[in-house]
Amino acid sequence: MPRFFVEQCLPADVKQIRLVQDDAHHITHVLRMREGEEVVVCDGAGTDHITLIEGFETGSVILKVVEVKENSTEPRWQACLYQGLPKGDKMDLIIQKAVELGVSKIIPVECSRSISKLPANKLARRLERWNRIA
């Protein structure tokens, strides 16, 4: 069953969730899901909302909440990764795999011997990309 993460904490008594932008595109065009299929929405408070697809609108998916329960897949510990900046786009893969392994926080570090340097004008774009990957 597909899982989607939303940043904001959802109230326990929420009856309907609307996913937009990338998540809606992924459900509609990539997974090609239909009405009545199950989706899990995880919020920032460690809660899973088991939902059914209720309908589709332009650029959004409407989900009906069936059940709310505590997330059992998140690790009990918090791991933090200090990662030196690698060359090229290797950081994308490092972030993806670190999150898959359960790392909760990744801190990019510009070391004295790092070949790759992160200029200030590209920092915002890179951070936005890395957050999407995570």
Coordinates of C-alpha atoms in Angstrom, one line a residue, residues 37-102:
E37 CA -7.9 2.1 -3.5
E38 CA -6.1 2.4 -0.2
V39 CA -3.4 4.9 0.6
V40 CA -1.5 5.6 3.9
V41 CA -0.8 9.3 4.8
C42 CA 1.9 9.8 7.4
D43 CA 2.0 13.1 9.2
G44 CA 4.8 14.8 11.1
A45 CA 3.5 13.6 14.5
G46 CA 4.1 9.9 13.8
T47 CA 0.5 9.1 13.0
D48 CA -0.7 7.0 10.0
H49 CA -4.0 7.8 8.4
I50 CA -5.4 4.8 6.4
T51 CA -7.4 6.3 3.6
L52 CA -9.4 5.4 0.5
I53 CA -9.3 7.4 -2.7
E54 CA -12.6 9.3 -2.8
G55 CA -12.1 11.2 -6.0
F56 CA -9.8 13.2 -8.3
E57 CA -9.8 16.9 -9.1
T58 CA -7.5 18.8 -11.4
G59 CA -4.1 18.7 -9.6
S60 CA -5.4 17.0 -6.4
V61 CA -6.6 13.8 -4.9
I62 CA -9.3 13.6 -2.3
L63 CA -8.9 10.9 0.3
K64 CA -11.4 9.6 2.9
V65 CA -9.9 8.7 6.3
V66 CA -10.9 5.2 7.4
E67 CA -8.6 4.6 10.3
V68 CA -6.0 6.5 12.4
K69 CA -3.2 4.7 14.2
E70 CA 0.2 5.3 15.6
N71 CA 3.1 4.8 13.1
S72 CA 4.8 1.5 13.8
T73 CA 7.5 1.7 11.1
E74 CA 9.5 4.7 12.4
P75 CA 12.6 3.7 14.5
R76 CA 12.6 4.5 18.2
W77 CA 16.0 6.1 17.9
Q78 CA 17.0 9.3 16.1
A79 CA 20.1 9.0 13.9
C80 CA 21.9 12.1 12.6
L81 CA 24.3 12.0 9.7
Y82 CA 27.1 14.6 9.2
Q83 CA 27.9 14.2 5.5
G84 CA 30.9 15.8 3.8
L85 CA 29.9 17.3 0.4
P86 CA 30.7 14.8 -2.4
K87 CA 31.4 15.7 -6.0
G88 CA 28.6 15.8 -8.6
D89 CA 25.1 14.6 -7.7
K90 CA 26.3 11.8 -5.4
M91 CA 24.6 13.7 -2.5
D92 CA 21.2 12.8 -3.9
L93 CA 21.9 9.1 -3.6
I94 CA 23.4 9.5 -0.2
I95 CA 20.3 11.3 1.1
Q96 CA 17.9 8.7 -0.5
K97 CA 19.7 5.7 1.0
A98 CA 20.3 7.4 4.4
V99 CA 16.5 8.1 4.7
E100 CA 15.7 4.5 3.7
L101 CA 18.0 3.3 6.5
G102 CA 16.2 5.5 9.1

